[in-house]
Each structure stands twice: as C-alpha cells, then as structure tokens.
mmCIF file of C-alpha atoms in Angstrom:
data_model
loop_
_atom_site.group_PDB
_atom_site.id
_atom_site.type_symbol
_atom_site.label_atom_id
_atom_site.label_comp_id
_atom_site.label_asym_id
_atom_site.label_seq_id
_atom_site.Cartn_x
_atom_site.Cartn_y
_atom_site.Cartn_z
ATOM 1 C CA UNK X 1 -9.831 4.056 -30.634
ATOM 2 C CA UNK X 2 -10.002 7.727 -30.095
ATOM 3 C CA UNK X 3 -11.656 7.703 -26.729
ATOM 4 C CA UNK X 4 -9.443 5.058 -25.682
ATOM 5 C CA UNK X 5 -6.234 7.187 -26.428
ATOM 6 C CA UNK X 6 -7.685 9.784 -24.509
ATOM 7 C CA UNK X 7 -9.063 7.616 -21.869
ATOM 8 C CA UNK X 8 -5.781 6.177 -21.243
ATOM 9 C CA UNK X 9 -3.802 9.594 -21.914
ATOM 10 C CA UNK X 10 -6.448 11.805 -19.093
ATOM 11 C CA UNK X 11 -5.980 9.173 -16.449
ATOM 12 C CA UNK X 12 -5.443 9.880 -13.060
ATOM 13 C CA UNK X 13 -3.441 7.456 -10.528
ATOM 14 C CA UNK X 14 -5.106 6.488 -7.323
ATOM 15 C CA UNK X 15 -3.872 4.551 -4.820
ATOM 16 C CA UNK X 16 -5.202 1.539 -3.220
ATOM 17 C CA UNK X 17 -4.298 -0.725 -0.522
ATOM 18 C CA UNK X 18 -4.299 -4.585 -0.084
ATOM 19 C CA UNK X 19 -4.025 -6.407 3.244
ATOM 20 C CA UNK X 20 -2.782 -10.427 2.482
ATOM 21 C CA UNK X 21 -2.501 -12.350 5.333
ATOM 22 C CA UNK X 22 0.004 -16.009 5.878
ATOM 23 C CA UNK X 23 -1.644 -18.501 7.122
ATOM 24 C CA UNK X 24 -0.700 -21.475 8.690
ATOM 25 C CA UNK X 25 -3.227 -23.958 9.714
ATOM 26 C CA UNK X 26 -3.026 -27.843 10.475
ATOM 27 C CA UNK X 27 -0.025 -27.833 8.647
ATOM 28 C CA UNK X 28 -1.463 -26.183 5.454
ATOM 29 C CA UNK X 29 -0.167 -22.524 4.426
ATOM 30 C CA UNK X 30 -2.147 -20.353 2.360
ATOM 31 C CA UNK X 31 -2.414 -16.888 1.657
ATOM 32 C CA UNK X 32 -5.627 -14.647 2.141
ATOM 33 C CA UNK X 33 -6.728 -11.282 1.113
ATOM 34 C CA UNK X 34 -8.267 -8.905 3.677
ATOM 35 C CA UNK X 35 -12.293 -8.051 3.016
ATOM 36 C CA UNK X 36 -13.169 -4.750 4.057
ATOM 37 C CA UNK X 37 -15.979 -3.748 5.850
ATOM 38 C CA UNK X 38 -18.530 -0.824 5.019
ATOM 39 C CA UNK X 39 -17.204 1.481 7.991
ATOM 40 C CA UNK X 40 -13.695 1.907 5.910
ATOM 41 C CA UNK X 41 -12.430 4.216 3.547
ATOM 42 C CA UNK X 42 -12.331 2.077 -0.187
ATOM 43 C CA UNK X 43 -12.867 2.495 -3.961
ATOM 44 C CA UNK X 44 -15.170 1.492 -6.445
ATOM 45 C CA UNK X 45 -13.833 -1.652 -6.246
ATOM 46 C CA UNK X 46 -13.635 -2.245 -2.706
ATOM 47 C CA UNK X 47 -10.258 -1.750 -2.374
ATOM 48 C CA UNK X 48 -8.998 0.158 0.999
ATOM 49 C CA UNK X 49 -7.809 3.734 0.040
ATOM 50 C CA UNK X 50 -6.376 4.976 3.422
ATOM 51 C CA UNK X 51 -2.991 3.281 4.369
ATOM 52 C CA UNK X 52 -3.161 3.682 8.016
ATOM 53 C CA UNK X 53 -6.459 1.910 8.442
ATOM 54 C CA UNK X 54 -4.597 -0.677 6.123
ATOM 55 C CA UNK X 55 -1.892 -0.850 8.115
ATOM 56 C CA UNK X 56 -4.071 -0.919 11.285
ATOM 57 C CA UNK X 57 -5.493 -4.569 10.199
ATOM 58 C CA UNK X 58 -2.339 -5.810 9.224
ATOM 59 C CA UNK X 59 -0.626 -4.835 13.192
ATOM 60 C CA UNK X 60 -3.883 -6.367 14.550
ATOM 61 C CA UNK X 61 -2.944 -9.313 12.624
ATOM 62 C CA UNK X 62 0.330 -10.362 12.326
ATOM 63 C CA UNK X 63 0.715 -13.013 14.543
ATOM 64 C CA UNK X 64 -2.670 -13.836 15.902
ATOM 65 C CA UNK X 65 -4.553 -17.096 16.441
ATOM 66 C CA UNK X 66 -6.777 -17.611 12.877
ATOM 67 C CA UNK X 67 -9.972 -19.233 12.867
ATOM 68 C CA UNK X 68 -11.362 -20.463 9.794
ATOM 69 C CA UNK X 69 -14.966 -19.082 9.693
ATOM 70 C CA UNK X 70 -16.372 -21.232 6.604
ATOM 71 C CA UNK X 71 -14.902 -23.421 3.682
ATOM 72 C CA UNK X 72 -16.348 -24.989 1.158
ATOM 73 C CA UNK X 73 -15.078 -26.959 -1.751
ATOM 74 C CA UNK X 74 -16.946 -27.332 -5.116
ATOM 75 C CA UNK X 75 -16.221 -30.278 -7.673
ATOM 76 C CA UNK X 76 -16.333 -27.937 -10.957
ATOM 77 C CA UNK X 77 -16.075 -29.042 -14.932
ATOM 78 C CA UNK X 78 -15.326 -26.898 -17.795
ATOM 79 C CA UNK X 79 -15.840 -27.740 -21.387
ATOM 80 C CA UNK X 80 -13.511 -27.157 -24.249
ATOM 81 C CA UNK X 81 -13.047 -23.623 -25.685
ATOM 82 C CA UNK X 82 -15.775 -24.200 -28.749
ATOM 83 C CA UNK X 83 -14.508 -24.262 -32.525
ATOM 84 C CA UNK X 84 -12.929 -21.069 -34.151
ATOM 85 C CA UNK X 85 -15.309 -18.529 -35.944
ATOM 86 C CA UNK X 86 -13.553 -16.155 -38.142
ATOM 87 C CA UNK X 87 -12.827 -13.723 -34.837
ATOM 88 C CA UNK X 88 -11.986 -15.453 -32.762
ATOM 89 C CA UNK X 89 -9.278 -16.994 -34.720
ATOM 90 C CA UNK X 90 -8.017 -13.251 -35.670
ATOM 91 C CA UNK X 91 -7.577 -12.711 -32.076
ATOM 92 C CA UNK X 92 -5.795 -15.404 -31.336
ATOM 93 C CA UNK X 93 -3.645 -15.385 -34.571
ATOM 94 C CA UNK X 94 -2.592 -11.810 -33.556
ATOM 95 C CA UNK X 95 -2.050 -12.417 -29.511
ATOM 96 C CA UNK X 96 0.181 -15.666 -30.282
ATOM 97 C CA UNK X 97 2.087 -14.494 -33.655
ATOM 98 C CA UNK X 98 1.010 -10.908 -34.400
ATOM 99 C CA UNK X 99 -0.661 -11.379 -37.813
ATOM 100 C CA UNK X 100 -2.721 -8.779 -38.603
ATOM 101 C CA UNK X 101 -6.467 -9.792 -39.354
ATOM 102 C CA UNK X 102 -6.202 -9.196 -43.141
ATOM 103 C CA UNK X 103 -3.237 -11.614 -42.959
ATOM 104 C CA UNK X 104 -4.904 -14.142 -40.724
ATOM 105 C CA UNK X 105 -7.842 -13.892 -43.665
ATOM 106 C CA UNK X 106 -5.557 -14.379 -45.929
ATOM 107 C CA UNK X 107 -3.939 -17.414 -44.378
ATOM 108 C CA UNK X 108 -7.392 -18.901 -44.247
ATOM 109 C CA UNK X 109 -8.246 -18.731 -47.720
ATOM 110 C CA UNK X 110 -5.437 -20.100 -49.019
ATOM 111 C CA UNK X 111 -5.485 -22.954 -46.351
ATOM 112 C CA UNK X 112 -9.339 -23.469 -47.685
ATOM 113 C CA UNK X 113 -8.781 -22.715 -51.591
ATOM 114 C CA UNK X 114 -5.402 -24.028 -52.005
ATOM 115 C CA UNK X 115 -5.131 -26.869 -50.146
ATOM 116 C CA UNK X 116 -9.081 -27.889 -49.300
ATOM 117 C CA UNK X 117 -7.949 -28.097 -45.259
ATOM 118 C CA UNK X 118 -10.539 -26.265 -43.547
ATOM 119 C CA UNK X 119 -14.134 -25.727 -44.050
ATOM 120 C CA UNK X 120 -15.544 -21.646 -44.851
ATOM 121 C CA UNK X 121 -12.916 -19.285 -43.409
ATOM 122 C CA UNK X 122 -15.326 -16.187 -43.048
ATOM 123 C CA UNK X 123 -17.527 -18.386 -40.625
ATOM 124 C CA UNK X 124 -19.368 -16.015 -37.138
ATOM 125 C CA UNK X 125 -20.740 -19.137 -36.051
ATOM 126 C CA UNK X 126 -18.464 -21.307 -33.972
ATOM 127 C CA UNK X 127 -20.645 -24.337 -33.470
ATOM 128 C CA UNK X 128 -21.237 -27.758 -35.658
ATOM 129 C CA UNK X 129 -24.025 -29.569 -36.298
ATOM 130 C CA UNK X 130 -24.880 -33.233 -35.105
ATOM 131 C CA UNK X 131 -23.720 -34.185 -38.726
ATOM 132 C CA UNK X 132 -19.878 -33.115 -38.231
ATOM 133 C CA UNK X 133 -20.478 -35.377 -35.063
ATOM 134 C CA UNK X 134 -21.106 -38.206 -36.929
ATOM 135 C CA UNK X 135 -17.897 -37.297 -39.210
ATOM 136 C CA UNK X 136 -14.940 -36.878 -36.146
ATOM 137 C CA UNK X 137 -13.412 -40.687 -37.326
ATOM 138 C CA UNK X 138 -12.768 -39.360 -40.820
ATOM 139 C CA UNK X 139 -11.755 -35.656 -39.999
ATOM 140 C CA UNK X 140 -9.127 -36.919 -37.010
ATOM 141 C CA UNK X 141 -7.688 -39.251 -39.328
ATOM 142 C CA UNK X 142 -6.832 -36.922 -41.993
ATOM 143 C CA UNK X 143 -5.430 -34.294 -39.544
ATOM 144 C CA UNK X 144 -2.977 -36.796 -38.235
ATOM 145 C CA UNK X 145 -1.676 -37.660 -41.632
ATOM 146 C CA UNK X 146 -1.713 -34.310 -42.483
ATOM 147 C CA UNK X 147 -0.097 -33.215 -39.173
ATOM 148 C CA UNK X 148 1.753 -36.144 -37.642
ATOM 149 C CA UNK X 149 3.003 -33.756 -34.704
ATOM 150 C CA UNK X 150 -0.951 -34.495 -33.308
ATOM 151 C CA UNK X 151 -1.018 -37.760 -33.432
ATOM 152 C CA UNK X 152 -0.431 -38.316 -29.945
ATOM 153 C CA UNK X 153 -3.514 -35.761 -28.907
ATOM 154 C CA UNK X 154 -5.704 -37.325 -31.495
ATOM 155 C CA UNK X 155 -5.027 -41.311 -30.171
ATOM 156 C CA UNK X 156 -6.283 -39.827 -26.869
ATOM 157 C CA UNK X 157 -9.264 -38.440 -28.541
ATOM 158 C CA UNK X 158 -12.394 -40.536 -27.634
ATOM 159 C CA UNK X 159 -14.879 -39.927 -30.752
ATOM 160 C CA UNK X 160 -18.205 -40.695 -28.088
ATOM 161 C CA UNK X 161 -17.528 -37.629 -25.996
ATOM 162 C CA UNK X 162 -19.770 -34.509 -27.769
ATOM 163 C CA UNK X 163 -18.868 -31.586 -26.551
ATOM 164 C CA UNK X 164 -21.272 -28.566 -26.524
ATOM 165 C CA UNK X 165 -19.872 -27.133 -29.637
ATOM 166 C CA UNK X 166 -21.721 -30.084 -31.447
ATOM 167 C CA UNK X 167 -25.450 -28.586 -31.339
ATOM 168 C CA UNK X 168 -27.341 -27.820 -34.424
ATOM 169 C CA UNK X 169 -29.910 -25.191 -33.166
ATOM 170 C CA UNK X 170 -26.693 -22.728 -32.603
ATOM 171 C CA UNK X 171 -25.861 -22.867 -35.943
ATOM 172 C CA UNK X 172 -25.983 -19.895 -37.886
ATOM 173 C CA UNK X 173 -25.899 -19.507 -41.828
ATOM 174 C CA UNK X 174 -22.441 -20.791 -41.186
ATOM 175 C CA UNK X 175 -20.696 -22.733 -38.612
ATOM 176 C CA UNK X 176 -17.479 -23.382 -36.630
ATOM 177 C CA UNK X 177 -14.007 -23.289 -38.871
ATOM 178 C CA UNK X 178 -12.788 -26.597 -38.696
ATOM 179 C CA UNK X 179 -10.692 -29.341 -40.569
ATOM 180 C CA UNK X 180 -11.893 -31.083 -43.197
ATOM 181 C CA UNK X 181 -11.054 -34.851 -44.069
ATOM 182 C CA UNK X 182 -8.740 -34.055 -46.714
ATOM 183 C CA UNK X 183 -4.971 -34.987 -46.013
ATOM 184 C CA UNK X 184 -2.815 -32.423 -46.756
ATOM 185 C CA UNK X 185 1.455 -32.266 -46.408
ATOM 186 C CA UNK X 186 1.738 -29.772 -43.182
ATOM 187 C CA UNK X 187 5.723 -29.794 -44.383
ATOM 188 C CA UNK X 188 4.694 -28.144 -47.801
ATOM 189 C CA UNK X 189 2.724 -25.011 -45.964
ATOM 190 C CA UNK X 190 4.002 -21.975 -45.205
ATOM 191 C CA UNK X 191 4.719 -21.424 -41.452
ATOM 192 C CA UNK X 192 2.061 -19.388 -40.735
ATOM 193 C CA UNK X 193 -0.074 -21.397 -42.708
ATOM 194 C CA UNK X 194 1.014 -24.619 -40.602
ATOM 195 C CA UNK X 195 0.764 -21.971 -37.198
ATOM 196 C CA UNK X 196 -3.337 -21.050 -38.141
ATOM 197 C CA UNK X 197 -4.078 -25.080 -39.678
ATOM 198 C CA UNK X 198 -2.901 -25.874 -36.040
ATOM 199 C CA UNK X 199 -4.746 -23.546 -34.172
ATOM 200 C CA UNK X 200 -7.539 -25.158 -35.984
ATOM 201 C CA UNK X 201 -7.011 -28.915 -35.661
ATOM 202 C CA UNK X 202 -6.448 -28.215 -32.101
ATOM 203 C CA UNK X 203 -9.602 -26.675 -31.286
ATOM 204 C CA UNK X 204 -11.282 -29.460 -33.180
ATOM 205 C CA UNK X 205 -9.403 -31.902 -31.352
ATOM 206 C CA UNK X 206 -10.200 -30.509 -27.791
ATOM 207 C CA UNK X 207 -13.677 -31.469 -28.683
ATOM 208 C CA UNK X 208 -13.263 -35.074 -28.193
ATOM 209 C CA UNK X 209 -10.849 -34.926 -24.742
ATOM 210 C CA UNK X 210 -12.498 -35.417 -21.589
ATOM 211 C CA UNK X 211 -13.542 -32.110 -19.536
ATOM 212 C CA UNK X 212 -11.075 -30.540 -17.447
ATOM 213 C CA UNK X 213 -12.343 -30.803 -14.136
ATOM 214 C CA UNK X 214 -10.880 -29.054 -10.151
ATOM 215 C CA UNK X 215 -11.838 -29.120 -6.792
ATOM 216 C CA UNK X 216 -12.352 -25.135 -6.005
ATOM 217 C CA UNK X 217 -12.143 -24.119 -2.276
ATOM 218 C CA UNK X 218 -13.493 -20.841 -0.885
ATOM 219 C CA UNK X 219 -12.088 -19.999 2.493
ATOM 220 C CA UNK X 220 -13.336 -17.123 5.210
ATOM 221 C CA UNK X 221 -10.130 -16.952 7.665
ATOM 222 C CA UNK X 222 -11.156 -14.669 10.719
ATOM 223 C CA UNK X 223 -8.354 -12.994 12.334
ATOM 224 C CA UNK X 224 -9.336 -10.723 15.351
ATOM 225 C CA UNK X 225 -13.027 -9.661 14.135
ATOM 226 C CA UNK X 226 -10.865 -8.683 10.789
ATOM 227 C CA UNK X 227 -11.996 -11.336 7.865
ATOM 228 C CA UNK X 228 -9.546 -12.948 5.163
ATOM 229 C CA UNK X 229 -10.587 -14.544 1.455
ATOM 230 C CA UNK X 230 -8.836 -17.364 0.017
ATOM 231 C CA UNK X 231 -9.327 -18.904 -3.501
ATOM 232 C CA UNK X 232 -7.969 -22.105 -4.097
ATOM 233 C CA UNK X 233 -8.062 -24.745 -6.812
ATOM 234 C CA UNK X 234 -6.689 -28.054 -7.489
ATOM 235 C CA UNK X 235 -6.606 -30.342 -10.520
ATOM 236 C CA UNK X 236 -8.689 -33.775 -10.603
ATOM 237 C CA UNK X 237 -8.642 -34.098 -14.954
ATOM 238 C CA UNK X 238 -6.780 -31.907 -16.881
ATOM 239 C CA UNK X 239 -8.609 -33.265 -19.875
ATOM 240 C CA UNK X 240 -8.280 -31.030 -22.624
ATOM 241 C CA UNK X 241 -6.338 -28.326 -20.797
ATOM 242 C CA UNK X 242 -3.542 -30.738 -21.846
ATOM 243 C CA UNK X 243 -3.207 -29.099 -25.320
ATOM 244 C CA UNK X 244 -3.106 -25.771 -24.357
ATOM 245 C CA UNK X 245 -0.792 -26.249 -21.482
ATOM 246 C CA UNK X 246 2.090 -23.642 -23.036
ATOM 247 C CA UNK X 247 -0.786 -21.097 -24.054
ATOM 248 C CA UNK X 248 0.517 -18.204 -22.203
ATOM 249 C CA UNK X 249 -2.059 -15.040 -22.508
ATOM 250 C CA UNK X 250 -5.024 -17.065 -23.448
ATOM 251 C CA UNK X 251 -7.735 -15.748 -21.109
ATOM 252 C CA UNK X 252 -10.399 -18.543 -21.972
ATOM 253 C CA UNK X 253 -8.191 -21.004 -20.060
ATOM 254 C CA UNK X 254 -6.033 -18.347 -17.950
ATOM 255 C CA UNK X 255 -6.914 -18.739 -13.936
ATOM 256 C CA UNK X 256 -7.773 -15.652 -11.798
ATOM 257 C CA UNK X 257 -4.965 -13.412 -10.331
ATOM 258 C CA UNK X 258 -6.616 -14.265 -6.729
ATOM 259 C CA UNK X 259 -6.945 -18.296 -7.267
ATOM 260 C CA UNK X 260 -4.182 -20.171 -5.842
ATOM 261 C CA UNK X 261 -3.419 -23.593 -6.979
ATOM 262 C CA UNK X 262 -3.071 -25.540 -3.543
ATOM 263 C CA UNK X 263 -5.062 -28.382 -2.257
ATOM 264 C CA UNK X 264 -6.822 -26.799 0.831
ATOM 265 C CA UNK X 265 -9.428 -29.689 0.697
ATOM 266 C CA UNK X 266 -8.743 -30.904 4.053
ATOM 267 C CA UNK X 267 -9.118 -28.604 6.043
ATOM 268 C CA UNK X 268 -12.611 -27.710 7.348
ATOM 269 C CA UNK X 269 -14.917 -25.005 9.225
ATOM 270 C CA UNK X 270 -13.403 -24.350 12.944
ATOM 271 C CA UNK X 271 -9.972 -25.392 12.353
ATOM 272 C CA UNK X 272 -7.017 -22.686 14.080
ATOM 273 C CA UNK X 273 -3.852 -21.804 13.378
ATOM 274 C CA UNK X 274 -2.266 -19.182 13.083
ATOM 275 C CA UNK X 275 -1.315 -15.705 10.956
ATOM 276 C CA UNK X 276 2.111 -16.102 10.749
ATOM 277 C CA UNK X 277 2.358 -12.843 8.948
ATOM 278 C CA UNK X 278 0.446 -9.717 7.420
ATOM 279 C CA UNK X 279 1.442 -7.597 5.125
ATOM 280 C CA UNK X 280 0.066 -4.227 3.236
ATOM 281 C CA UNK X 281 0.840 -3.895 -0.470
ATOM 282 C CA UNK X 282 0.777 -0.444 -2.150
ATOM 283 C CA UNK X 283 -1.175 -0.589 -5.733
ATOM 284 C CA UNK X 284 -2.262 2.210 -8.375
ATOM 285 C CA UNK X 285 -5.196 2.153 -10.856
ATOM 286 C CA UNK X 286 -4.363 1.326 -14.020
ATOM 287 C CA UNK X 287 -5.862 3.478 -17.129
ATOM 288 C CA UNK X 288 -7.595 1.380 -19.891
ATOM 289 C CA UNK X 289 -5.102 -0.466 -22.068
ATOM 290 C CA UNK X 290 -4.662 1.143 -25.459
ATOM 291 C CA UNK X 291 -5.982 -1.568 -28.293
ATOM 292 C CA UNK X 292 -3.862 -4.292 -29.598
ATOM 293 C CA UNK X 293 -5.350 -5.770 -32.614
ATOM 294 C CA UNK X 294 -6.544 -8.749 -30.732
ATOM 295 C CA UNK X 295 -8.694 -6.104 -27.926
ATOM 296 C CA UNK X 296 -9.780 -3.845 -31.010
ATOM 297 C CA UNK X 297 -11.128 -6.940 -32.843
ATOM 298 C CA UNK X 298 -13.314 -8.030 -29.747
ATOM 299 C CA UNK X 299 -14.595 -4.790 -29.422
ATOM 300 C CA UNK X 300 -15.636 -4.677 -32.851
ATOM 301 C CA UNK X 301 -18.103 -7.380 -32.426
ATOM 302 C CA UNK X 302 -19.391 -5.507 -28.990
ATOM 303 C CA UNK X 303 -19.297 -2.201 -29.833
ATOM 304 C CA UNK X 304 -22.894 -1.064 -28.927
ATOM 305 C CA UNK X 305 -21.457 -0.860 -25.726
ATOM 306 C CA UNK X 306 -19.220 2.565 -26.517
ATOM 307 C CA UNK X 307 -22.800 4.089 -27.976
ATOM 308 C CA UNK X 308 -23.671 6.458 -25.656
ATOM 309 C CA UNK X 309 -27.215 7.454 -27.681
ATOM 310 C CA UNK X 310 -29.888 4.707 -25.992
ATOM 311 C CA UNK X 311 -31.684 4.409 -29.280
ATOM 312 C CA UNK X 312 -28.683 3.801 -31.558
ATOM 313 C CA UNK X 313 -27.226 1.325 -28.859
ATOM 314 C CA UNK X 314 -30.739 -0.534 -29.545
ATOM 315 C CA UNK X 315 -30.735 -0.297 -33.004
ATOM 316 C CA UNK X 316 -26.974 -2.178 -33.098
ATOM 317 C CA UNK X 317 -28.337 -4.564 -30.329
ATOM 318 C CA UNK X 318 -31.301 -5.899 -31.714
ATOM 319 C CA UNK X 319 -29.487 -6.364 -34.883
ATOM 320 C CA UNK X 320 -27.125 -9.157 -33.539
ATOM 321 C CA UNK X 321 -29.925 -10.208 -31.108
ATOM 322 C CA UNK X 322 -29.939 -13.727 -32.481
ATOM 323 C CA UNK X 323 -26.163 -14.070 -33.321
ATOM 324 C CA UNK X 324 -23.967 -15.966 -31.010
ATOM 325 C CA UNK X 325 -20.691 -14.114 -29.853
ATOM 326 C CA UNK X 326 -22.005 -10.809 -31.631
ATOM 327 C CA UNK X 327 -23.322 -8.175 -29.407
ATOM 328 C CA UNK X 328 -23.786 -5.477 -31.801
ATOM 329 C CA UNK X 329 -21.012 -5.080 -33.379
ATOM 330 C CA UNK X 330 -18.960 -3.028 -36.135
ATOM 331 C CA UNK X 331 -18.824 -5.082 -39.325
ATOM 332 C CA UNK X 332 -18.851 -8.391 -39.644
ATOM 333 C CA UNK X 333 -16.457 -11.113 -39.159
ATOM 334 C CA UNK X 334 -15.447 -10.844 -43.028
ATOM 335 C CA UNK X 335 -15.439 -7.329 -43.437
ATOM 336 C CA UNK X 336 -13.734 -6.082 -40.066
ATOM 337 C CA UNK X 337 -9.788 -6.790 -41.590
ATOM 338 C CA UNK X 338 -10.697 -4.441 -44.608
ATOM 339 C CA UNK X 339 -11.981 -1.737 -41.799
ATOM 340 C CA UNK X 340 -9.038 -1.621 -40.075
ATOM 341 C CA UNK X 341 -6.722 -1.703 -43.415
ATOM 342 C CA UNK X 342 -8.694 1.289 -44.470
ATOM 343 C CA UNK X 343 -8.141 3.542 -41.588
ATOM 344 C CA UNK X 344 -4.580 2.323 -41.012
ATOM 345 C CA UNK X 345 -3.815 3.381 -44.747
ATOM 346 C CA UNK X 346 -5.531 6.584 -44.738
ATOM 347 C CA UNK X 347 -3.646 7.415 -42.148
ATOM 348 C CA UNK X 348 -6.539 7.700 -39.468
ATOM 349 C CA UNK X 349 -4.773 4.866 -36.927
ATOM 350 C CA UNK X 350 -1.514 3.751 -36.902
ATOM 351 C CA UNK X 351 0.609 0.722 -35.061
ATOM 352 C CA UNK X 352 3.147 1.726 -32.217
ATOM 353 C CA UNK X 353 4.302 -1.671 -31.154
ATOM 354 C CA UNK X 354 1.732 -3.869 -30.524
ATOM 355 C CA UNK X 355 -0.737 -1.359 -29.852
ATOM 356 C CA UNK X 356 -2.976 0.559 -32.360
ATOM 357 C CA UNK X 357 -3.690 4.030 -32.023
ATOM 358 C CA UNK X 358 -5.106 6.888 -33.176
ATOM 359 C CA UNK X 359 -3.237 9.946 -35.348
ATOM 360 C CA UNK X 360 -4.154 13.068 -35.295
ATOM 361 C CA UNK X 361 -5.935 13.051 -38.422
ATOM 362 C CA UNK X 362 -7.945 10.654 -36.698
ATOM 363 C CA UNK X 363 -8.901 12.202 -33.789
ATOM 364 C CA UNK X 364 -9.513 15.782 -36.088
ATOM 365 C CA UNK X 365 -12.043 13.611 -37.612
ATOM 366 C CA UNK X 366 -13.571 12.420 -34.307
ATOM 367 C CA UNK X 367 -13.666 15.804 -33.411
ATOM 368 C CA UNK X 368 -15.498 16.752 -36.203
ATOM 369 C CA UNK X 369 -18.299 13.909 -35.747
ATOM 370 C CA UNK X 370 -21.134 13.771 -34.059
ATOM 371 C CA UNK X 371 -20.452 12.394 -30.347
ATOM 372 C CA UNK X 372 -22.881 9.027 -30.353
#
C-alpha cells in the first residue's frame, strides 16, 4: 500500500497521441485506431508521443480513399464466470455495495450458520465436483423458493449443460461457495444478507445457461501507406451474460475500451470506401490507482509479484504452486479480512473514500523495514 501511495503520489504526466480514423465503407461506418510504425516517435506502449507526426497522419488522411487490407471474423464462446471462492466474493461484495471483507465474512457465516443457505464460506477453491453436478435439480429448486425473484433465470436453466466449474480434479480441500438445497425466506434476511445469498445463487445459476457466444471481427483499414485497427464484436447468444446484464464495473464480463459492438461481418478483404474523417486525440498517462478494497484484496492473493528479492518471490510462489487463483499470496482467503482490520485499527492504513491508504505511521514503519 505504501509503494502504491508513493507510486501514484511521484508520478509524472506524459503525453501521448491517438490517431482514430471514420470510416465509411459499403455502407458500413466504423471507427479505427492508427498503428504506428517503428520509424515514429512512441511510448512503451506504442502510443505516438510527438503531435505533429500525429497530426501529419491524420492531414494525410482525412478524406482519402480506404482500402481494407485484411478482415477476419472469429465465431468465439465464453463460459460462465466459475462459482465464488471466499475472494472473489469479497471483491465483488465491496465493488457492488462497499462491504468491507470482514463484513462480507461476516455475512457469510451467518448466511451458512444461521440459516444453512450456502455451503463453507471460507472456501479458495471455486470449483465443484461431478457430485454437486448430479445435485443442480435439488439446489435450483430450493433457491427459487427461497428467492422467488430467480425464478425466471432458473426455468431457463437447462440442468444437462456442465459448465467447467463442475470438474473434480480442481478441487482443493474445499470447493466453490454455493447454495445449498435448503429453502430459506429471502424476505426474513437482512439486506445485505439477501445482496451476498444473491450474488451466490446467481453464480450458481450461470452454470446451467448456455455460453455466451459473438462473432469478433479484426479489421486492417489502409489509408495512404498509413494503417488503421478496428475491433468489432457482435452478439449471436447472450446466454448467461443475461444475468449480469446491469453489472456495471465487473471486469470478468466488461468488453475492451477498443472493441466496438457493430456487425462488420459483411464486409470483406479489398472492399473501398472512404475516410470520411481523422482526428488526433490528446491523452496523459495515468499513475497507478491507489487500492480500493476490492484491488488490495486481489493483490493479496498475488503478491509475490511486489517481491523484489528473486528467492523470496520463489519461496511465496512455489507455495501456492498447486492452488488455483492463488499466486503467492498474503494470507489466505480466511485470514486476509482480519489483516486488513489489524492495520486499519492500529492506525497503519486508513479509508479516504473508497480508496485505502497508507498513514504516516505506516509508511514510518515501511521505512523502517527491510526493502524485499
């Protein structure tokens, strides 16, 4: 947390440069993003840092005959995010309604002592094994009489479909946190008990939809020697995308800033048109994004990566080499809430809207460690 505050704090703005192109061709219009070439001035990134050779392509540009070079259009599936482990479902629980993860621990163990609703809450495993396969019937049945609001996701459900959560070899000494077959009253939980029991039937629930399946288009437009990118996509089967249709900020459905969603699928290599415009866009680097409970708990489960000593980094490594989603990591999934606690009440970090920083007791106390 300490490096990041100072990461973010010490960082210098650069400027950057992107060409996007209109274009129109056989009555399609698309945007594409100019590709520099090795001769021009760019960052680590390949991003053009000189305006005037940026501005350069775009007068060379703007208006000229287009060409598409190469297309080609990929039928792709994805499968449903898998089941919650004990993370995962802290970093959701905190991006969507802020709980901190001793709360969203909390919320667990009452939803699994209390009420008998989910199976073990301090789960790092997120898969099942081919028995819970054989028990979808009973669980979706007592998840819509416990939460009628699902009943219309569960009907669609289809009970044959096994997802790739269902695999026993992935299983840990735990597995996925899911619902059990006991029927519960949703109406008699507390609101964020109903919020996290939701989260959890859903996840279950996307398990038996049909993949989510697009058409993906890659496009080279070339525009006087000076080459364009486009990214498109289009829906075939939203599948089980459907339930998690209003999940604003969740990155394991969230498309790329540079995909489009158009249906370029007709057109084809050697078709012209035209740039109808060009345009250069002025951008700065951003500095790394100071933690949010939701960041600092995925970096908890990575953070061999920060370890700058090769042999410690190792030692961390190897000991999550055989757990799934771990990558030597801080803690563990039932111990990382009490971590936090402890340096937020000793005063170490501290919350400044949604972000979590260091104080500087805490960074006097990096200071006085040994730099690993």
């Amino acid at each position: 947390i300490v490096r990041r505050d100072r990461a973010n704090a010490s960082h210098i703005k650069n400027h950057y440069f992107n060409v996007k192109g209109q274009f129109f061709i056989e009555n399609k219009s698309f945007d594409g993003f100019y590709i520099p070439i090795k001769s021009q001035q760019v960052n680590e990134n390949n991003k053009l840092i000189d305006i005037n050779e940026a501005n350069l392509v775009a007068k060379n540009c703007n208006g000229y005959p287009a060409l598409i070079e190469s297309l080609v259009t990929k039928s792709k599936s994805e499968q449903p995010p898998l089941p919650y482990n004990l993370l995962k479902l802290q970093k959701d629980a905190a991006r969507k309604f802020g709980y901190s993860l001793q709360e969203t621990l909390n919320i667990t163990q009452s939803l699994r002592e209390n009420y008998k609703l989910i199976t073990y809450n301090r789960s790092d495993c997120q898969y099942l094994s081919d028995e819970h396969f054989d028990e979808a019937n009973d669980v979706l049945k007592a998840v819509s009489q416990t939460a009628p609001i699902l009943q219309g996701a569960i009907a669609k459900s289809n009970t044959t479909i096994k997802s790739r959560a269902f695999n026993s070899d992935k299983l840990s000494a735990h597995h996925g946190i899911i619902p059990t077959d006991t029927v519960g009253d949703l109406s008699k939980l507390t609101d964020s008990e109903q919020k996290i029991y939701m989260l959890i039937a859903r996840a279950y629930i996307a398990q038996f939809h049909p993949k989510y399946t697009f058409d993906a288009t890659e496009i080279i437009v070339n525009v006087n020697g000076y080459k364009f990118k486009t990214n498109a996509k289009i829906d075939t089967n939203l599948g089980w995308k459907n339930l998690y249709k209003n999940d604003v900020g969740n990155t394991e459905i969230e498309d790329s800033e540079d995909t489009q969603i158009l249906d370029l699928r007709t057109l084809k290599t050697g078709d012209i048109g035209n740039c109808t415009s060009s345009q250069v866009t002025a951008h700065e680097t951003q500095p790394p994004a100071l933690y949010t409970i939701d960041t600092l708990v995925e970096d908890l489960s990575r953070a061999a990566k920060y370890v700058k000593n090769p042999q410690l980094r190792k030692i961390l490594q190897d000991r999550d080499k055989d757990k799934e989603g771990e990558h030597g990591g801080i803690g563990t999934a039932a111990t990382r809430a009490s971590i936090v606690d402890n340096l937020l009440q000793r005063g170490f970090i501290t919350k400044k809207g949604k972000s979590i920083i260091s104080t500087p007791l805490g960074q006097s106390l990096y200071d006085c460690l040994d730099d690993i």
